[in-house]
Amino acid sequence: QVRLVQSGPEVKKPGASVSVSCKASGYTLTTYDLSWVRQAPGQGLEWMGWIRPYNGNTNYAQKFQGRVTMTTDTSTNTAYMELRSLRSDDTAMYYCATYSSSYGWYDPWGQGTLVTVSS
Amino acid sequence: DIQMTQSPSSVSASVGDRVTITCRASQGISNWLVWYQQKPGKAPKLLIYTASTLQSGVPSRFSGSGSGTDFTLTISSLQPEDSATYYCQQADSFPITFGQGTRLEIK
């Protein structure tokens, strides 16, 4: 069974950095592409970027360029998303999701990691 | 970036009703269109991909159609468990973009 399990909730102060992990089980991470999508409270889905674990290629949304880094550790079958210079409007649920480049869908999704940015 | 616009933003319907949600892309995306269902506190769930292909395990009352810029998600006979927010997503090109969501409420 293909599954993504994310790390636990985080509370950070403005200006800090956060790293969220996403561990894949039931498949090898390098088999599929992966993205990070966030959702602010009561809001819609916002694409942050994409990584191809096979070769480490990335594509980040312009909004997050320079503040986000997506990486993978193939030895532990885990993906990571680091977001720096946090602001209060970065408070959101962050999801990782497996991306099918053949069909364009995201499935499965991780359970989500709530990141709260507050002074 | 390709903008995705859903309508309506919210809809209220009764059990057994037929419900249609539309999604319009700001430029042609062929059939690179995906639909998700999201319930409160849960991650989105894949319903339909390539505009009209039903994901395995999704009830057949859900269907999708469209190509180019205009797409629809139809629920043929609404069930109580269909209360959720529905999102469309274009997969034609990066950056991937989502519609703003349609909240479906059961009367």
XYZ file of N, CA and C in Angstrom:
678
model
N 0.848 -1.195 0.000
C 0.000 0.000 0.000
C 0.881 1.242 0.000
N 0.700 2.090 -1.011
C 1.485 3.309 -1.128
C 0.979 4.326 -0.124
N 1.911 4.893 0.646
C 1.512 5.794 1.719
C 2.599 6.832 1.944
N 2.185 8.041 2.299
C 3.118 9.103 2.666
C 2.793 9.531 4.092
N 3.811 9.520 4.950
C 3.613 9.904 6.343
C 4.488 11.107 6.653
N 3.856 12.188 7.079
C 4.553 13.439 7.315
C 4.908 13.618 8.793
N 5.842 14.508 9.038
C 6.251 14.835 10.400
C 5.162 15.646 11.096
N 5.357 15.837 12.400
C 4.335 16.427 13.237
C 4.248 17.945 13.158
N 3.263 18.518 13.841
C 3.039 19.963 13.774
C 4.226 20.755 14.306
N 4.354 21.977 13.796
C 5.448 22.859 14.147
C 4.894 24.234 14.519
N 5.529 24.851 15.495
C 5.238 26.248 15.839
C 6.551 27.004 15.730
N 6.545 28.039 14.918
C 7.770 28.790 14.669
C 7.513 30.288 14.833
N 8.591 30.996 15.126
C 8.511 32.459 15.210
C 8.805 33.069 13.838
N 8.283 34.260 13.594
C 8.580 34.933 12.326
C 10.084 35.060 12.118
N 10.493 34.799 10.884
C 11.904 34.859 10.545
C 12.629 33.535 10.654
N 12.031 32.571 11.316
C 12.647 31.259 11.483
C 12.449 30.415 10.230
N 13.019 29.196 10.273
C 12.868 28.220 9.196
C 12.156 26.991 9.736
N 11.529 26.258 8.829
C 10.879 25.010 9.206
C 11.233 23.956 8.167
N 11.396 22.725 8.637
C 11.614 21.600 7.740
C 10.541 20.565 8.011
N 9.851 20.163 6.963
C 8.801 19.159 7.058
C 9.251 17.923 6.288
N 9.095 16.767 6.898
C 9.486 15.532 6.220
C 8.273 14.747 5.752
N 8.513 13.874 4.787
C 7.454 13.099 4.143
C 8.050 11.749 3.792
N 7.730 10.726 4.581
C 8.315 9.405 4.385
C 7.388 8.537 3.562
N 7.928 7.985 2.480
C 7.146 7.112 1.606
C 7.269 5.670 2.058
N 6.154 4.961 2.005
C 6.181 3.525 2.274
C 5.352 2.834 1.207
N 5.727 1.589 0.925
C 5.004 0.834 -0.088
C 5.522 1.050 -1.493
N 6.479 1.944 -1.646
C 7.094 2.159 -2.942
C 8.419 2.882 -2.741
N 9.261 2.842 -3.763
C 10.543 3.541 -3.712
C 10.354 4.967 -4.186
N 10.847 5.904 -3.364
C 10.611 7.329 -3.615
C 11.021 7.754 -5.025
N 12.068 7.136 -5.561
C 12.582 7.558 -6.863
C 11.681 7.132 -8.024
N 10.630 6.361 -7.721
C 9.738 5.884 -8.780
C 8.835 6.985 -9.321
N 8.439 7.903 -8.444
C 7.478 8.939 -8.840
C 7.987 10.321 -8.449
N 7.466 11.329 -9.122
C 7.706 12.706 -8.739
C 6.880 13.036 -7.496
N 7.206 14.162 -6.868
C 6.531 14.539 -5.645
C 6.408 16.056 -5.585
N 5.332 16.528 -5.011
C 5.133 17.968 -4.833
C 4.751 18.297 -3.401
N 4.865 19.569 -3.090
C 4.385 20.111 -1.827
C 3.289 21.123 -2.147
N 2.203 21.004 -1.436
C 1.026 21.860 -1.613
C 0.623 22.348 -0.233
N 0.305 23.625 -0.111
C -0.107 24.106 1.190
C -1.518 24.668 1.154
N -2.104 24.766 2.333
C -3.478 25.237 2.450
C -3.595 26.068 3.723
N -3.732 27.368 3.553
C -3.933 28.254 4.697
C -5.315 27.981 5.296
N -5.505 28.304 6.550
C -6.785 28.024 7.210
C -7.971 28.588 6.445
N -8.912 27.725 6.107
C -10.120 28.140 5.399
C -9.922 28.529 3.956
N -8.729 28.288 3.421
C -8.410 28.704 2.053
C -8.232 27.499 1.133
N -7.897 27.790 -0.119
C -7.728 26.743 -1.119
C -6.323 26.168 -1.136
N -6.072 25.360 -2.153
C -4.811 24.652 -2.302
C -3.829 25.492 -3.098
N -2.585 25.531 -2.610
C -1.553 26.348 -3.251
C -0.333 25.476 -3.528
N 0.020 25.356 -4.788
C 1.179 24.556 -5.202
C 2.465 25.274 -4.883
N 3.380 24.591 -4.217
C 4.650 25.205 -3.846
C 5.774 24.795 -4.778
N 5.725 23.572 -5.273
C 6.785 23.132 -6.149
C 6.796 21.626 -6.324
N 7.785 21.174 -7.060
C 7.879 19.776 -7.515
C 9.312 19.324 -7.450
N 9.503 18.037 -7.148
C 10.830 17.462 -7.183
C 10.760 16.096 -7.828
N 11.763 15.791 -8.613
C 11.913 14.448 -9.196
C 12.980 13.731 -8.394
N 12.603 12.886 -7.436
C 13.580 12.236 -6.563
C 14.642 11.442 -7.328
N 14.321 10.996 -8.511
C 15.263 10.191 -9.287
C 16.570 10.932 -9.523
N 16.446 12.237 -9.844
C 17.659 13.005 -10.157
C 17.769 14.311 -9.365
N 16.793 14.588 -8.496
C 16.854 15.796 -7.677
C 16.394 17.060 -8.385
N 15.937 16.960 -9.626
C 15.438 18.148 -10.323
C 14.242 18.739 -9.589
N 14.207 20.079 -9.566
C 13.120 20.767 -8.885
C 12.523 21.859 -9.762
N 11.307 22.227 -9.424
C 10.634 23.367 -10.045
C 9.801 24.013 -8.946
N 10.135 25.252 -8.606
C 9.459 25.932 -7.503
C 8.515 27.007 -8.032
N 7.401 27.189 -7.349
C 6.529 28.309 -7.675
C 7.294 29.607 -7.457
N 7.080 30.552 -8.342
C 7.830 31.805 -8.271
C 7.668 32.484 -6.918
N 6.491 32.342 -6.350
C 6.207 32.968 -5.059
C 7.182 32.518 -3.971
N 7.698 31.290 -4.085
C 8.541 30.716 -3.036
C 10.016 30.646 -3.434
N 10.320 31.065 -4.637
C 11.714 31.048 -5.095
C 12.610 31.793 -4.106
N 13.701 31.154 -3.722
C 14.644 31.763 -2.800
C 14.328 31.499 -1.335
N 13.123 31.003 -1.061
C 12.742 30.722 0.339
C 12.499 29.250 0.597
N 12.336 28.467 -0.452
C 12.001 27.058 -0.280
C 13.077 26.179 -0.903
N 13.304 25.048 -0.263
C 14.192 24.019 -0.815
C 13.529 22.667 -0.623
N 13.420 21.924 -1.710
C 12.855 20.564 -1.657
C 13.965 19.580 -1.960
N 14.085 18.580 -1.102
C 15.122 17.577 -1.242
C 14.552 16.201 -0.952
N 15.336 15.191 -1.283
C 14.968 13.826 -0.931
C 16.193 13.093 -0.420
N 15.953 12.124 0.443
C 16.993 11.241 0.952
C 16.579 9.830 0.546
N 17.199 9.322 -0.497
C 16.779 8.020 -1.014
C 17.137 6.887 -0.059
N 18.111 7.108 0.806
C 18.495 6.040 1.746
C 17.401 5.789 2.786
N 16.605 6.823 3.060
C 15.519 6.664 4.035
C 14.145 6.787 3.385
N 14.127 6.931 2.062
C 12.864 7.038 1.315
C 12.017 8.217 1.806
N 12.715 9.330 2.090
C 12.050 10.481 2.697
C 12.300 11.749 1.886
N 11.246 12.549 1.731
C 11.356 13.856 1.101
C 11.266 14.926 2.170
N 11.896 16.068 1.875
C 11.912 17.180 2.818
C 11.566 18.478 2.102
N 10.888 19.347 2.846
C 10.608 20.687 2.356
C 11.036 21.655 3.453
N 11.958 22.562 3.100
C 12.393 23.589 4.046
C 11.889 24.940 3.555
N 11.252 25.661 4.443
C 10.787 27.006 4.132
C 11.446 27.969 5.118
N 12.062 29.010 4.590
C 12.844 29.941 5.403
C 12.147 31.291 5.502
N 12.671 32.120 6.387
C 12.151 33.485 6.575
C 10.634 33.475 6.747
N 10.181 32.664 7.675
C 8.740 32.480 7.855
C 8.034 33.773 8.266
N 6.808 33.896 7.751
C 5.939 35.033 8.081
C 4.626 34.466 8.615
N 3.844 35.330 9.184
C 2.573 34.852 9.748
C 1.667 34.255 8.675
N 1.760 34.768 7.453
C 0.892 34.232 6.401
C 1.401 32.910 5.826
N 2.482 32.384 6.381
C 2.923 31.020 6.046
C 2.222 29.990 6.920
N 1.444 30.448 7.883
C 0.666 29.528 8.699
C -0.288 28.755 7.804
N -0.144 27.441 7.793
C -0.906 26.617 6.859
C -0.685 25.143 7.164
N -1.515 24.327 6.543
C -1.290 22.896 6.489
C -0.448 22.631 5.252
N 0.638 21.915 5.431
C 1.526 21.592 4.324
C 1.387 20.104 3.998
N 1.136 19.825 2.718
C 0.966 18.457 2.258
C 2.071 18.093 1.265
N 2.546 16.851 1.366
C 3.318 16.284 0.261
C 2.372 15.365 -0.502
N 2.638 15.189 -1.774
C 1.775 14.345 -2.589
C 2.571 13.789 -3.755
N 2.336 12.526 -4.051
C 2.981 11.885 -5.189
C 2.324 12.355 -6.474
N 3.149 12.703 -7.446
C 2.657 13.256 -8.710
C 2.893 12.278 -9.842
N 1.859 12.010 -10.601
C 1.996 11.203 -11.801
C 2.236 12.124 -12.990
N 3.442 12.061 -13.539
C 3.732 12.898 -14.703
C 3.020 12.388 -15.951
N 2.543 11.145 -15.878
C 1.823 10.585 -17.037
C 0.389 11.068 -17.105
N -0.228 11.260 -15.929
C -1.645 11.610 -15.891
C -1.941 12.932 -15.187
N -0.931 13.485 -14.524
C -1.110 14.800 -13.927
C -1.801 14.839 -12.588
N -2.030 13.667 -12.008
C -2.735 13.685 -10.730
C -1.798 13.596 -9.531
N -2.324 14.009 -8.370
C -1.644 13.851 -7.105
C -2.367 12.757 -6.302
N -1.649 11.685 -6.037
C -2.202 10.584 -5.271
C -1.125 9.549 -5.002
N -0.893 9.179 -3.734
C -1.598 9.646 -2.549
C -1.053 10.962 -2.026
N -1.699 11.465 -0.999
C -1.266 12.645 -0.284
C -0.827 12.230 1.125
N 0.104 12.979 1.706
C 0.397 12.799 3.106
C -0.764 13.328 3.941
N -0.678 13.089 5.222
C -1.769 13.493 6.108
C -1.767 14.991 6.411
N -0.681 15.665 6.042
C -0.578 17.091 6.297
C 0.214 17.387 7.563
N 0.924 18.499 7.541
C 1.671 18.990 8.696
C 1.282 20.442 8.930
N 0.744 20.733 10.087
C 0.346 22.109 10.400
C 1.564 22.890 10.869
N 1.854 23.973 10.162
C 2.915 24.882 10.558
C 2.264 26.191 10.990
N 2.523 26.566 12.222
C 1.974 27.807 12.771
C 3.115 28.785 12.988
N 2.981 29.977 12.440
C 3.993 31.013 12.600
C 3.400 32.122 13.455
N 3.972 32.266 14.628
C 3.421 33.243 15.577
C 4.508 33.734 16.512
N 4.454 35.021 16.819
C 5.426 35.583 17.767
C 4.981 35.327 19.207
N 1.165 32.077 -15.818
C 0.546 30.975 -15.110
C -0.891 30.781 -15.616
N -1.344 29.548 -15.608
C -2.712 29.244 -16.020
C -3.642 29.430 -14.822
N -4.633 30.272 -14.997
C -5.595 30.518 -13.926
C -6.776 29.557 -14.085
N -7.207 28.991 -12.973
C -8.339 28.076 -12.957
C -9.470 28.716 -12.158
N -10.618 28.823 -12.765
C -11.754 29.478 -12.116
C -12.919 28.506 -12.008
N -13.348 28.253 -10.804
C -14.468 27.344 -10.570
C -15.752 28.126 -10.303
N -16.857 27.525 -10.679
C -18.154 28.083 -10.317
C -19.169 26.961 -10.137
N -20.096 27.124 -9.195
C -20.156 28.249 -8.262
C -19.116 28.091 -7.151
N -18.984 29.068 -6.292
C -18.090 28.961 -5.142
C -18.691 28.055 -4.086
N -20.007 28.053 -4.014
C -20.692 27.151 -3.102
C -22.037 26.774 -3.696
N -22.498 25.600 -3.307
C -23.783 25.113 -3.799
C -24.429 24.274 -2.710
N -25.730 24.378 -2.617
C -26.502 23.582 -1.672
C -27.528 22.775 -2.447
N -27.563 21.478 -2.221
C -28.464 20.612 -2.972
C -28.971 19.488 -2.079
N -30.017 18.846 -2.538
C -30.643 17.777 -1.751
C -30.157 16.409 -2.198
N -30.283 15.452 -1.311
C -29.944 14.064 -1.644
C -30.754 13.637 -2.870
N -30.060 13.038 -3.829
C -30.681 12.600 -5.062
C -30.591 13.604 -6.196
N -30.240 14.842 -5.901
C -30.107 15.863 -6.928
C -28.905 15.598 -7.824
N -28.964 16.189 -8.989
C -27.829 16.195 -9.903
C -27.113 17.523 -9.712
N -25.813 17.452 -9.496
C -25.026 18.654 -9.232
C -23.909 18.759 -10.261
N -23.727 19.973 -10.778
C -22.653 20.213 -11.742
C -21.790 21.366 -11.271
N -20.482 21.157 -11.297
C -19.487 22.171 -10.951
C -18.653 22.413 -12.198
N -18.402 23.673 -12.495
C -17.613 23.973 -13.682
C -16.245 24.534 -13.315
N -15.329 24.334 -14.201
C -13.954 24.801 -14.040
C -13.490 25.331 -15.391
N -12.982 26.555 -15.393
C -12.526 27.167 -16.641
C -11.048 27.530 -16.526
N -10.284 27.153 -17.521
C -8.868 27.479 -17.576
C -8.665 28.746 -18.392
N -7.660 29.530 -18.006
C -7.401 30.793 -18.700
C -6.777 30.598 -20.079
N -6.320 29.383 -20.353
C -5.843 29.027 -21.683
C -6.062 27.542 -21.867
N -5.978 27.092 -23.102
C -6.259 25.692 -23.385
C -5.302 24.739 -22.694
N -5.870 23.705 -22.082
C -5.053 22.708 -21.386
C -5.349 21.293 -21.892
N -5.920 21.198 -23.096
C -6.299 19.888 -23.636
C -7.192 19.173 -22.616
N -6.804 17.969 -22.206
C -7.591 17.276 -21.176
C -6.806 17.097 -19.889
N -5.821 17.973 -19.663
C -4.984 17.868 -18.478
C -5.671 18.505 -17.273
N -6.754 17.875 -16.850
C -7.580 18.432 -15.790
C -7.908 17.340 -14.783
N -7.729 17.664 -13.514
C -7.936 16.710 -12.421
C -8.950 17.294 -11.434
N -9.760 16.430 -10.861
C -10.722 16.830 -9.829
C -10.412 16.102 -8.522
N -10.541 16.853 -7.412
C -10.348 16.305 -6.072
C -11.558 16.650 -5.208
N -11.733 15.812 -4.198
C -12.722 16.042 -3.153
C -11.966 16.200 -1.844
N -12.297 17.217 -1.072
C -11.643 17.388 0.216
C -12.692 17.571 1.307
N -12.598 16.749 2.330
C -13.468 16.882 3.497
C -12.697 17.557 4.618
N -13.396 18.211 5.533
C -12.711 18.969 6.601
C -11.705 18.125 7.363
N -10.523 18.685 7.526
C -9.468 18.015 8.287
C -8.783 16.885 7.566
N -9.089 16.702 6.280
C -8.495 15.608 5.514
C -7.737 16.147 4.310
N -6.829 15.314 3.803
C -6.141 15.649 2.569
C -7.098 15.476 1.390
N -6.829 16.181 0.305
C -7.655 15.973 -0.900
C -7.607 14.518 -1.359
N -8.704 14.122 -1.973
C -8.825 12.768 -2.513
C -9.035 12.862 -4.023
N -8.250 12.089 -4.759
C -8.347 12.089 -6.215
C -9.666 11.471 -6.664
N -10.392 12.180 -7.520
C -11.653 11.656 -8.066
C -11.528 11.298 -9.545
N -11.062 12.259 -10.335
C -11.062 12.147 -11.790
C -9.784 12.754 -12.327
N -9.197 12.116 -13.325
C -8.023 12.660 -13.984
C -8.198 12.601 -15.500
N -7.316 13.301 -16.192
C -7.442 13.505 -17.654
C -8.884 13.838 -18.010
N -9.455 14.729 -17.227
C -10.779 15.334 -17.425
C -11.968 14.407 -17.209
N -11.810 13.130 -17.571
C -12.990 12.274 -17.554
C -12.741 10.851 -17.056
N -11.517 10.539 -16.645
C -11.203 9.175 -16.199
C -11.451 9.056 -14.702
N -12.316 8.150 -14.334
C -12.669 7.971 -12.920
C -11.579 7.172 -12.221
N -11.092 7.699 -11.116
C -10.094 6.972 -10.330
C -10.730 5.710 -9.768
N -9.932 4.650 -9.691
C -10.397 3.386 -9.146
C -10.979 3.579 -7.751
N -12.144 3.003 -7.525
C -12.771 3.072 -6.215
C -13.723 4.244 -6.023
N -13.716 5.173 -6.967
C -14.614 6.330 -6.865
C -15.993 5.935 -7.411
N -17.051 6.262 -6.690
C -18.401 5.866 -7.147
C -18.728 6.392 -8.535
N -19.478 5.603 -9.270
C -19.780 5.935 -10.660
C -20.740 7.121 -10.798
N -21.302 7.607 -9.702
C -22.165 8.798 -9.796
C -21.338 10.060 -10.105
N -20.016 9.955 -9.921
C -19.126 11.057 -10.276
C -18.694 10.899 -11.729
N -18.717 11.993 -12.471
C -18.222 11.961 -13.839
C -17.636 13.321 -14.193
N -16.738 13.323 -15.144
C -16.117 14.546 -15.593
C -16.146 14.636 -17.098
N -16.150 15.852 -17.598
C -16.133 16.053 -19.045
C -15.449 17.371 -19.352
N -15.175 17.556 -20.637
C -14.592 18.811 -21.091
C -13.239 18.636 -21.738
N -12.829 19.683 -22.404
C -11.537 19.699 -23.064
C -11.236 21.139 -23.446
N -9.940 21.460 -23.507
C -9.580 22.826 -23.878
C -9.597 23.760 -22.684
N -10.653 24.542 -22.546
C -10.718 25.493 -21.439
C -11.895 25.269 -20.487
N -12.876 24.510 -20.893
C -14.088 24.361 -20.088
C -14.330 22.910 -19.676
N -14.532 22.734 -18.365
C -14.653 21.395 -17.805
C -15.796 21.365 -16.792
N -16.346 20.172 -16.599
C -17.398 20.017 -15.608
C -17.192 18.748 -14.799
N -17.578 18.839 -13.543
C -17.683 17.674 -12.660
C -19.162 17.535 -12.351
N -19.686 16.344 -12.565
C -21.101 16.091 -12.313
C -21.256 14.966 -11.305
N -22.138 15.199 -10.348
C -22.559 14.143 -9.423
C -24.001 13.837 -9.796
N -24.245 12.624 -10.260
C -25.544 12.334 -10.873
C -26.673 12.225 -9.858
N -26.373 11.689 -8.696
C -27.400 11.523 -7.663
C -26.722 11.742 -6.315
N -26.875 12.944 -5.792
C -26.126 13.368 -4.613
C -26.398 12.498 -3.396
N -25.338 12.123 -2.708
C -25.425 11.344 -1.477
C -24.922 12.177 -0.292
N -25.362 11.867 0.918
C -24.938 12.664 2.082
C -23.423 12.755 2.232
N -22.728 11.675 1.879
C -21.270 11.654 2.054
C -20.544 12.498 1.003
N -21.281 13.088 0.070
C -20.647 13.927 -0.952
C -20.450 15.362 -0.470
N -20.918 15.662 0.713
C -20.688 16.992 1.293
C -19.185 17.197 1.469
N -18.637 18.198 0.787
C -17.186 18.398 0.749
C -16.897 19.637 -0.090
N -15.603 19.949 -0.188
C -15.147 20.977 -1.118
C -14.458 20.287 -2.281
N -14.758 20.742 -3.476
C -14.213 20.135 -4.691
C -13.276 21.125 -5.378
N -12.131 20.611 -5.810
C -11.123 21.424 -6.474
C -10.794 20.834 -7.842
N -10.608 21.725 -8.801
C -10.020 21.300 -10.076
C -8.545 21.712 -10.060
N -7.768 21.056 -10.886
C -6.321 21.296 -10.970
C -5.880 21.088 -12.411
N -5.102 22.020 -12.939
C -4.575 21.817 -14.288
C -3.189 21.185 -14.191
N -2.932 20.246 -15.087
C -1.646 19.550 -15.126
C -0.981 19.738 -16.485
N -1.363 20.792 -17.170
C -0.792 21.040 -18.497
C 0.640 21.535 -18.410
N 0.913 22.393 -17.425
C 2.251 22.977 -17.329
C 2.499 23.499 -15.918
N 3.781 23.598 -15.578
C 4.173 24.227 -14.316
C 4.063 25.737 -14.463
N 3.676 26.476 -13.407
C 3.276 25.928 -12.112
C 1.899 25.276 -12.165
N 1.769 24.154 -11.507
C 0.461 23.531 -11.329
C -0.440 24.525 -10.598
N -1.668 24.651 -11.037
C -2.598 25.570 -10.380
C -3.932 24.883 -10.115
N -4.562 25.330 -9.039
C -5.848 24.792 -8.605
C -6.928 25.862 -8.730
N -8.153 25.399 -8.915
C -9.277 26.296 -8.770
C -9.435 26.687 -7.312
N -10.282 27.664 -7.056
C -10.432 28.180 -5.698
C -11.315 27.282 -4.825
N -11.945 26.305 -5.436
C -12.770 25.358 -4.689
C -14.249 25.664 -4.777
N -15.054 24.615 -4.709
C -16.515 24.728 -4.656
C -16.994 23.944 -3.453
N -17.638 24.629 -2.546
C -18.143 23.986 -1.339
C -19.540 23.446 -1.611
N -19.709 22.157 -1.429
C -20.989 21.490 -1.674
C -21.625 21.113 -0.347
N -22.810 21.651 -0.120
C -23.538 21.395 1.124
C -24.806 20.606 0.806
N -25.123 19.683 1.675
C -26.348 18.893 1.523
C -27.462 19.578 2.312
N -28.594 19.841 1.647
C -29.710 20.486 2.334
C -30.320 19.553 3.360
